[in-house]
Amino acid sequence: MNPGAMTNRVYNFGAGPAMLPRAVMRRAREEFLDHRGIGASVIEISHRSREFMDIIEAADTLLRELGGIPENYRNLFVHGGAQMQFSAVPMNLIARRPQRKAAYVVSGNFANMAANEAARYGEIDTSCNSAESNFDRVPEFDAHAVDAESSYIHITSNNTLYGTRWNAFPDTGDIPLVADMTSELLSREMDIDRFGLIFASLQKNLGPSGLALVIIREDLLDHAMPETPGLLNYRICADKYSLANTINTFAVYMMKLVLEWLRDEGGVEAMERRNADKAEILYEVIDGSDFYAGNAYAPHRSHMNVTFNLAENDLLDTFLREAESNGLYALKGHRKVGGARASIYNAMPVEGCRALADFMRHFERQRA
Ligand SMILES: *Cc1c(COP(=O)(O)O)cnc(C)c1O
């Protein structure tokens, strides 16, 4: 079962930075010293060179094709990961309406952080909240309960720590819906035009850490508060094609490789099916046993982050240690939730989930 024996690689279930497809890593290694015969590495060339422009344009086009991103949306690449967007979103959008109000659906830790950050810039409604059930589900959301003058409504589409996701997205009418999709973008098909803005940092499903992708409807580009830093101003980012200053060129390059891999694997539709199968392999073990207990309310379970506990909590450390010695790496749950978590983003092969399921059954037989 140990994939380390042959390949010196583990199955990495870490939540992020997370594993990338092996084919992508191999390709990056092959090209690293000499990018396409220019005699220099991709990390040594100007962000304004023709070679880099080819890379960023290819990433942009692939994103559009794979994500089904309509013409009236722009892809922006912005420094600072998802949490920088916790600031950029209110700075760019909350002044859309003079009341400077927004609603944040609090479905977990990241949603809560986003709401707290936004509260620096306006009046934030967090009444829709699932804290009471310790975020084991996404709360029921009623768009009519939101002030019609709100500048936007923010959700977290997949809750990385708790292992929940929205299955159906709320209809917010004329109020733009903003979604943090960091832990699932391009893992399932989405109707992009249901959203005013989507953001995701790269390190879960798209590439290395440090950058965020922002997909924004064009009519939302022009509402930034005047004090918004230029590098976070969506209009400036759009007009400068994300190159207002030196972008993280390596991250863009890696993302392009990940997107090419995704295309070659059959695109988002194929990935969605594969991800559902992968999640099912693990949930089946959890549901079929009294030894393991899932953390999330079953209808809201994530296909990206499978969270569970052991009925006997004091076996957790042994479970994690033995898993690791079997080549199943980084299964420890987030400290806020406890237990175990298997993050199974696009790059996790089905075999990784099978190996974990086999290990879980084996561990149960030995200890139960
Ligand atoms: C990981 C994660 C973040 C944080 O991303 P950073 O790039 O570290 O800022 C935010 N939101 C969600 C949903 C995440 O999973």
CSV table of C-alpha atoms and ligand atoms in Angstrom, one decimal:
chain,number,residue,atom,x,y,z
A,1,MET,CA,0.0,0.0,0.0
A,2,ASN,CA,2.9,2.3,0.6
A,3,PRO,CA,3.3,4.4,-2.5
A,4,GLY,CA,6.6,5.8,-1.0
A,5,ALA,CA,8.4,2.5,-1.6
A,6,MET,CA,8.4,2.8,-5.3
A,7,THR,CA,8.1,6.5,-6.0
A,8,ASN,CA,9.4,8.3,-2.9
A,9,ARG,CA,6.1,10.1,-2.9
A,10,VAL,CA,3.3,9.9,-0.4
A,11,TYR,CA,-0.4,10.5,-0.9
A,12,ASN,CA,-0.6,14.0,0.5
A,13,PHE,CA,-4.0,14.9,2.1
A,14,GLY,CA,-2.8,18.3,3.3
A,15,ALA,CA,-5.4,21.1,3.0
A,16,GLY,CA,-3.1,23.6,1.4
A,17,PRO,CA,-0.6,24.2,0.0
A,18,ALA,CA,-1.8,20.9,-1.4
A,19,MET,CA,-0.5,18.3,-3.7
A,20,LEU,CA,-0.2,19.1,-7.4
A,21,PRO,CA,-0.5,16.6,-10.2
A,22,ARG,CA,2.7,14.6,-10.7
A,23,ALA,CA,2.7,15.2,-14.4
A,24,VAL,CA,2.7,18.9,-13.7
A,25,MET,CA,5.6,18.6,-11.3
A,26,ARG,CA,7.6,16.5,-13.7
A,27,ARG,CA,7.0,19.0,-16.6
A,28,ALA,CA,8.0,21.9,-14.4
A,29,ARG,CA,11.2,20.1,-13.5
A,30,GLU,CA,12.0,19.3,-17.1
A,31,GLU,CA,11.5,22.9,-18.2
A,32,PHE,CA,13.0,24.5,-15.2
A,33,LEU,CA,16.5,25.3,-16.3
A,34,ASP,CA,15.7,26.2,-19.9
A,35,HIS,CA,12.3,27.4,-20.6
A,36,ARG,CA,11.4,26.4,-24.1
A,37,GLY,CA,14.9,26.7,-25.5
A,38,ILE,CA,15.4,30.4,-24.5
A,39,GLY,CA,18.3,29.4,-22.3
A,40,ALA,CA,16.9,30.9,-19.1
A,41,SER,CA,14.4,29.7,-16.5
A,42,VAL,CA,10.8,30.8,-16.4
A,43,ILE,CA,11.6,32.4,-13.0
A,44,GLU,CA,14.4,34.5,-14.6
A,45,ILE,CA,12.5,36.2,-17.4
A,46,SER,CA,10.7,39.5,-17.4
A,47,HIS,CA,7.0,39.5,-16.5
A,48,ARG,CA,6.7,41.7,-19.6
A,49,SER,CA,8.6,39.4,-22.0
A,50,ARG,CA,6.9,37.8,-24.9
A,51,GLU,CA,7.5,34.4,-23.3
A,52,PHE,CA,5.8,35.3,-20.1
A,53,MET,CA,2.9,37.0,-21.9
A,54,ASP,CA,2.3,33.8,-23.7
A,55,ILE,CA,2.1,32.0,-20.4
A,56,ILE,CA,-0.3,34.4,-18.8
A,57,GLU,CA,-2.5,34.7,-21.9
A,58,ALA,CA,-2.6,30.9,-22.1
A,59,ALA,CA,-3.6,30.7,-18.4
A,60,ASP,CA,-6.3,33.3,-19.0
A,61,THR,CA,-7.7,31.5,-22.1
A,62,LEU,CA,-7.6,28.0,-20.4
A,63,LEU,CA,-9.4,29.4,-17.4
A,64,ARG,CA,-12.1,30.8,-19.6
A,65,GLU,CA,-12.6,27.6,-21.5
A,66,LEU,CA,-12.4,25.2,-18.5
A,67,GLY,CA,-14.4,27.3,-16.1
A,68,GLY,CA,-17.0,28.3,-18.7
A,69,ILE,CA,-16.3,32.0,-17.9
A,70,PRO,CA,-18.5,34.3,-19.9
A,71,GLU,CA,-17.2,37.2,-22.0
A,72,ASN,CA,-18.4,39.8,-19.6
A,73,TYR,CA,-16.2,38.6,-16.8
A,74,ARG,CA,-12.5,39.3,-16.4
A,75,ASN,CA,-9.8,37.0,-14.8
A,76,LEU,CA,-7.5,38.9,-12.5
A,77,PHE,CA,-4.4,37.6,-10.8
A,78,VAL,CA,-3.8,39.4,-7.5
A,79,HIS,CA,-1.1,39.2,-4.8
A,80,GLY,CA,-1.7,38.0,-1.3
A,81,GLY,CA,-3.8,34.9,-1.6
A,82,ALA,CA,-7.5,34.6,-0.6
A,83,GLN,CA,-7.2,36.6,2.6
A,84,MET,CA,-6.0,39.6,0.7
A,85,GLN,CA,-9.3,39.4,-1.1
A,86,PHE,CA,-11.1,39.5,2.3
A,87,SER,CA,-9.9,43.2,2.2
A,88,ALA,CA,-10.0,43.8,-1.5
A,89,VAL,CA,-13.6,42.7,-1.9
A,90,PRO,CA,-15.1,45.3,0.5
A,91,MET,CA,-12.7,48.0,-0.7
A,92,ASN,CA,-13.8,47.4,-4.2
A,93,LEU,CA,-17.5,46.6,-3.7
A,94,ILE,CA,-19.0,47.9,-0.5
A,95,ALA,CA,-19.2,51.5,-1.7
A,96,ARG,CA,-21.4,50.4,-4.7
A,97,ARG,CA,-24.2,51.7,-2.5
A,98,PRO,CA,-24.0,54.7,-0.3
A,99,GLN,CA,-25.2,52.7,2.8
A,100,ARG,CA,-22.0,50.6,2.6
A,101,LYS,CA,-23.7,47.4,3.8
A,102,ALA,CA,-22.9,43.8,2.9
A,103,ALA,CA,-24.2,40.4,4.1
A,104,TYR,CA,-21.8,37.6,5.0
A,105,VAL,CA,-23.1,34.1,5.3
A,106,VAL,CA,-21.0,32.7,8.1
A,107,SER,CA,-20.5,29.0,7.3
A,108,GLY,CA,-17.1,28.5,8.8
A,109,ASN,CA,-13.8,30.0,9.9
A,110,PHE,CA,-12.8,31.7,6.6
A,111,ALA,CA,-16.3,33.2,6.2
A,112,ASN,CA,-16.0,34.6,9.7
A,113,MET,CA,-12.5,36.0,9.0
A,114,ALA,CA,-13.8,37.6,5.8
A,115,ALA,CA,-16.7,39.2,7.6
A,116,ASN,CA,-14.5,40.6,10.3
A,117,GLU,CA,-12.1,42.1,7.8
A,118,ALA,CA,-15.0,43.6,5.8
A,119,ALA,CA,-16.4,45.2,9.0
A,120,ARG,CA,-13.5,47.7,8.8
A,121,TYR,CA,-15.2,49.2,5.7
A,122,GLY,CA,-18.9,49.1,6.3
A,123,GLU,CA,-21.8,47.6,8.1
A,124,ILE,CA,-21.8,43.8,7.9
A,125,ASP,CA,-24.8,41.6,8.5
A,126,THR,CA,-23.8,38.1,9.8
A,127,SER,CA,-27.2,37.0,11.0
A,128,CYS,CA,-27.1,34.0,8.7
A,129,ASN,CA,-24.8,31.8,10.5
A,130,SER,CA,-24.2,28.1,11.4
A,131,ALA,CA,-22.0,28.6,14.4
A,132,GLU,CA,-24.7,27.1,16.6
A,133,SER,CA,-24.2,23.7,15.1
A,134,ASN,CA,-20.4,24.2,15.1
A,135,PHE,CA,-20.5,24.7,11.3
A,136,ASP,CA,-21.4,21.2,10.6
A,137,ARG,CA,-23.6,22.5,7.7
A,138,VAL,CA,-24.1,25.6,5.6
A,139,PRO,CA,-26.9,27.7,7.1
A,140,GLU,CA,-30.3,28.1,5.5
A,141,PHE,CA,-30.2,31.4,3.6
A,142,ASP,CA,-33.1,33.6,2.8
A,143,ALA,CA,-32.1,36.4,0.4
A,144,HIS,CA,-35.2,38.3,1.3
A,145,ALA,CA,-34.0,38.7,4.8
A,146,VAL,CA,-31.0,40.7,3.5
A,147,ASP,CA,-31.3,44.5,3.2
A,148,ALA,CA,-32.1,45.2,-0.5
A,149,GLU,CA,-29.6,48.1,-0.4
A,150,SER,CA,-26.7,45.7,0.4
A,151,SER,CA,-23.7,46.1,-1.9
A,152,TYR,CA,-23.1,42.4,-2.1
A,153,ILE,CA,-23.7,39.0,-0.4
A,154,HIS,CA,-20.6,36.9,0.5
A,155,ILE,CA,-20.5,33.1,0.8
A,156,THR,CA,-17.8,30.5,1.1
A,157,SER,CA,-18.7,27.9,-1.4
A,158,ASN,CA,-16.7,25.1,0.2
A,159,ASN,CA,-15.7,25.2,3.9
A,160,THR,CA,-12.2,23.8,4.0
A,161,LEU,CA,-12.0,23.2,7.8
A,162,TYR,CA,-15.4,21.8,8.5
A,163,GLY,CA,-15.9,19.8,5.2
A,164,THR,CA,-19.1,21.3,4.0
A,165,ARG,CA,-20.2,22.9,0.8
A,166,TRP,CA,-23.1,24.6,-0.9
A,167,ASN,CA,-24.9,22.2,-3.2
A,168,ALA,CA,-27.3,24.8,-4.7
A,169,PHE,CA,-26.2,28.5,-4.6
A,170,PRO,CA,-28.6,31.1,-3.3
A,171,ASP,CA,-30.5,33.4,-5.7
A,172,THR,CA,-29.6,36.9,-4.6
A,173,GLY,CA,-31.5,38.7,-7.4
A,174,ASP,CA,-29.9,42.1,-8.2
A,175,ILE,CA,-27.5,41.9,-5.3
A,176,PRO,CA,-24.1,40.6,-6.5
A,177,LEU,CA,-23.2,37.2,-5.0
A,178,VAL,CA,-19.5,37.0,-4.1
A,179,ALA,CA,-18.0,33.6,-3.4
A,180,ASP,CA,-14.7,32.4,-1.9
A,181,MET,CA,-14.1,29.3,-3.9
A,182,THR,CA,-10.5,28.8,-2.8
A,183,SER,CA,-10.9,25.1,-1.9
A,184,GLU,CA,-13.0,24.0,-4.8
A,185,LEU,CA,-12.7,26.2,-7.9
A,186,LEU,CA,-12.6,24.0,-11.0
A,187,SER,CA,-13.5,20.9,-9.0
A,188,ARG,CA,-17.1,21.0,-10.2
A,189,GLU,CA,-19.1,22.8,-12.8
A,190,MET,CA,-20.4,26.2,-11.8
A,191,ASP,CA,-22.8,28.7,-13.5
A,192,ILE,CA,-20.4,31.6,-13.3
A,193,ASP,CA,-23.1,34.1,-14.2
A,194,ARG,CA,-24.9,33.4,-10.9
A,195,PHE,CA,-22.0,35.3,-9.3
A,196,GLY,CA,-20.8,38.8,-9.4
A,197,LEU,CA,-17.3,37.9,-8.2
A,198,ILE,CA,-15.5,34.7,-7.4
A,199,PHE,CA,-12.1,34.5,-5.8
A,200,ALA,CA,-9.7,31.7,-5.0
A,201,SER,CA,-6.1,31.5,-3.9
A,202,LEU,CA,-4.2,29.0,-5.9
A,203,GLN,CA,-2.7,26.6,-3.4
A,204,LYS,CA,-5.7,24.2,-3.0
A,205,ASN,CA,-6.7,23.3,-6.5
A,206,LEU,CA,-4.8,25.5,-9.0
A,207,GLY,CA,-1.1,25.9,-8.2
A,208,PRO,CA,1.3,27.3,-5.6
A,209,SER,CA,0.5,29.7,-2.8
A,210,GLY,CA,0.6,33.5,-2.8
A,211,LEU,CA,-1.6,34.5,-5.6
A,212,ALA,CA,-5.4,34.7,-5.9
A,213,LEU,CA,-7.5,34.4,-9.0
A,214,VAL,CA,-10.4,36.9,-9.1
A,215,ILE,CA,-13.2,36.3,-11.6
A,216,ILE,CA,-15.2,39.5,-11.8
A,217,ARG,CA,-18.2,40.7,-13.8
A,218,GLU,CA,-17.2,43.8,-15.7
A,219,ASP,CA,-19.8,46.1,-14.2
A,220,LEU,CA,-18.3,45.6,-10.8
A,221,LEU,CA,-14.9,46.9,-11.7
A,222,ASP,CA,-15.6,50.5,-11.0
A,223,HIS,CA,-16.8,50.9,-7.4
A,224,ALA,CA,-13.5,51.0,-5.5
A,225,MET,CA,-13.3,53.3,-2.5
A,226,PRO,CA,-10.7,56.0,-3.4
A,227,GLU,CA,-8.3,54.9,-0.6
A,228,THR,CA,-8.1,51.4,-2.2
A,229,PRO,CA,-4.4,50.5,-2.8
A,230,GLY,CA,-3.7,50.5,-6.5
A,231,LEU,CA,-2.5,46.9,-6.5
A,232,LEU,CA,-5.9,45.8,-5.0
A,233,ASN,CA,-8.0,48.0,-7.3
A,234,TYR,CA,-9.9,45.7,-9.6
A,235,ARG,CA,-10.2,48.3,-12.4
A,236,ILE,CA,-6.4,48.9,-12.3
A,237,CYS,CA,-5.7,45.2,-12.2
A,238,ALA,CA,-8.0,44.6,-15.2
A,239,ASP,CA,-6.6,47.5,-17.3
A,240,LYS,CA,-3.0,46.4,-16.6
A,241,TYR,CA,-3.8,42.8,-17.3
A,242,SER,CA,-2.7,41.9,-13.8
A,243,LEU,CA,0.8,43.3,-14.5
A,244,ALA,CA,0.6,46.6,-12.6
A,245,ASN,CA,3.8,45.4,-10.9
A,246,THR,CA,5.9,42.3,-11.0
A,247,ILE,CA,3.5,39.4,-10.6
A,248,ASN,CA,4.4,36.0,-9.1
A,249,THR,CA,5.5,34.7,-12.5
A,250,PHE,CA,6.3,31.2,-11.2
A,251,ALA,CA,2.8,30.8,-9.7
A,252,VAL,CA,1.2,31.9,-13.0
A,253,TYR,CA,3.4,29.4,-14.9
A,254,MET,CA,2.5,26.6,-12.5
A,255,MET,CA,-1.2,27.4,-12.8
A,256,LYS,CA,-1.0,27.2,-16.6
A,257,LEU,CA,0.5,23.7,-16.3
A,258,VAL,CA,-2.2,22.7,-13.9
A,259,LEU,CA,-4.9,24.0,-16.2
A,260,GLU,CA,-3.3,22.1,-19.2
A,261,TRP,CA,-3.4,19.0,-17.1
A,262,LEU,CA,-7.0,19.6,-16.2
A,263,ARG,CA,-7.9,20.0,-19.9
A,264,ASP,CA,-6.0,16.8,-20.8
A,265,GLU,CA,-7.9,14.9,-18.0
A,266,GLY,CA,-11.2,15.8,-19.6
A,267,GLY,CA,-11.9,19.1,-18.0
A,268,VAL,CA,-14.1,20.1,-15.1
A,269,GLU,CA,-17.0,17.8,-16.0
A,270,ALA,CA,-14.8,14.7,-15.9
A,271,MET,CA,-13.1,16.0,-12.7
A,272,GLU,CA,-16.4,16.6,-11.0
A,273,ARG,CA,-17.4,12.9,-11.6
A,274,ARG,CA,-14.0,11.7,-10.4
A,275,ASN,CA,-14.2,13.9,-7.3
A,276,ALA,CA,-17.7,12.6,-6.4
A,277,ASP,CA,-16.3,9.0,-6.7
A,278,LYS,CA,-13.3,9.8,-4.6
A,279,ALA,CA,-15.4,11.4,-1.9
A,280,GLU,CA,-17.8,8.5,-1.9
A,281,ILE,CA,-15.0,6.0,-1.4
A,282,LEU,CA,-14.2,7.7,1.9
A,283,TYR,CA,-17.8,8.6,3.1
A,284,GLU,CA,-18.7,4.9,2.5
A,285,VAL,CA,-16.1,3.8,5.1
A,286,ILE,CA,-17.2,6.5,7.5
A,287,ASP,CA,-20.9,5.7,7.2
A,288,GLY,CA,-20.4,2.0,7.2
A,289,SER,CA,-18.8,2.0,10.6
A,290,ASP,CA,-19.4,3.0,14.2
A,291,PHE,CA,-15.6,3.4,14.6
A,292,TYR,CA,-15.6,6.6,12.5
A,293,ALA,CA,-17.9,9.5,12.7
A,294,GLY,CA,-18.3,12.2,10.0
A,295,ASN,CA,-18.2,15.8,11.2
A,296,ALA,CA,-20.5,17.2,8.5
A,297,TYR,CA,-24.3,17.0,8.1
A,298,ALA,CA,-24.4,14.4,5.2
A,299,PRO,CA,-26.4,16.5,2.7
A,300,HIS,CA,-23.9,19.3,2.9
A,301,ARG,CA,-20.7,17.2,2.7
A,302,SER,CA,-17.8,18.5,0.8
A,303,HIS,CA,-16.2,16.6,-2.0
A,304,MET,CA,-12.9,18.3,-1.4
A,305,ASN,CA,-12.4,18.0,2.4
A,306,VAL,CA,-13.6,14.9,4.1
A,307,THR,CA,-13.7,15.5,7.9
A,308,PHE,CA,-14.2,12.7,10.4
A,309,ASN,CA,-13.4,11.7,13.9
A,310,LEU,CA,-12.7,8.5,15.7
A,311,ALA,CA,-15.3,7.3,18.1
A,312,GLU,CA,-12.5,6.8,20.6
A,313,ASN,CA,-10.7,10.1,20.3
A,314,ASP,CA,-7.6,9.0,22.1
A,315,LEU,CA,-6.9,6.7,19.2
A,316,LEU,CA,-6.5,9.7,16.9
A,317,ASP,CA,-2.8,10.2,17.4
A,318,THR,CA,-2.1,6.5,16.7
A,319,PHE,CA,-4.3,6.6,13.6
A,320,LEU,CA,-2.5,9.6,12.2
A,321,ARG,CA,0.9,8.2,13.0
A,322,GLU,CA,0.2,4.8,11.4
A,323,ALA,CA,-1.4,6.5,8.4
A,324,GLU,CA,1.7,8.4,7.9
A,325,SER,CA,4.0,5.4,8.1
A,326,ASN,CA,1.7,3.9,5.4
A,327,GLY,CA,2.4,6.8,3.1
A,328,LEU,CA,-0.8,8.7,3.9
A,329,TYR,CA,0.4,12.1,4.8
A,330,ALA,CA,-1.1,15.2,6.5
A,331,LEU,CA,-4.4,13.8,7.7
A,332,LYS,CA,-4.6,15.8,10.9
A,333,GLY,CA,-7.7,17.9,11.1
A,334,HIS,CA,-7.6,21.7,11.7
A,335,ARG,CA,-7.1,22.5,15.3
A,336,LYS,CA,-10.5,24.3,15.4
A,337,VAL,CA,-12.3,21.1,14.4
A,338,GLY,CA,-10.1,18.3,15.6
A,339,GLY,CA,-10.2,14.8,14.3
A,340,ALA,CA,-8.9,13.9,10.9
A,341,ARG,CA,-9.4,15.6,7.5
A,342,ALA,CA,-8.6,14.2,4.1
A,343,SER,CA,-8.3,17.0,1.5
A,344,ILE,CA,-8.8,15.4,-1.9
A,345,TYR,CA,-8.6,18.1,-4.4
A,346,ASN,CA,-8.4,17.6,-8.2
A,347,ALA,CA,-4.8,16.3,-8.0
A,348,MET,CA,-5.5,13.5,-5.6
A,349,PRO,CA,-5.8,10.3,-7.6
A,350,VAL,CA,-8.6,7.8,-7.0
A,351,GLU,CA,-5.9,5.4,-5.8
A,352,GLY,CA,-5.0,7.8,-2.9
A,353,CYS,CA,-8.6,7.6,-1.7
A,354,ARG,CA,-8.7,3.8,-2.1
A,355,ALA,CA,-5.4,3.6,-0.1
A,356,LEU,CA,-6.9,5.7,2.7
A,357,ALA,CA,-10.1,3.7,2.7
A,358,ASP,CA,-8.2,0.4,2.9
A,359,PHE,CA,-6.1,1.8,5.7
A,360,MET,CA,-9.1,3.0,7.6
A,361,ARG,CA,-10.8,-0.4,7.4
A,362,HIS,CA,-7.6,-2.1,8.4
A,363,PHE,CA,-7.1,0.2,11.4
A,364,GLU,CA,-10.6,-0.4,12.5
A,365,ARG,CA,-10.3,-4.1,12.3
A,366,GLN,CA,-7.2,-4.0,14.5
A,367,ARG,CA,-8.5,-1.7,17.1
A,368,ALA,CA,-12.3,-2.1,17.3
B,1,LIG,C1,-7.2,28.2,2.3
B,1,LIG,C2,-8.4,29.1,2.3
B,1,LIG,C3,-8.3,30.5,2.5
B,1,LIG,C4,-7.0,31.2,2.8
B,1,LIG,O1,-6.2,31.3,1.7
B,1,LIG,P1,-4.8,32.2,1.8
B,1,LIG,O2,-4.3,32.1,0.4
B,1,LIG,O3,-3.9,31.5,2.8
B,1,LIG,O4,-5.2,33.6,2.2
B,1,LIG,C5,-9.4,31.3,2.4
B,1,LIG,N1,-10.6,30.8,2.1
B,1,LIG,C6,-10.8,29.4,1.9
B,1,LIG,C7,-12.1,28.9,1.7
B,1,LIG,C8,-9.7,28.6,2.0
B,1,LIG,O5,-9.8,27.3,1.9
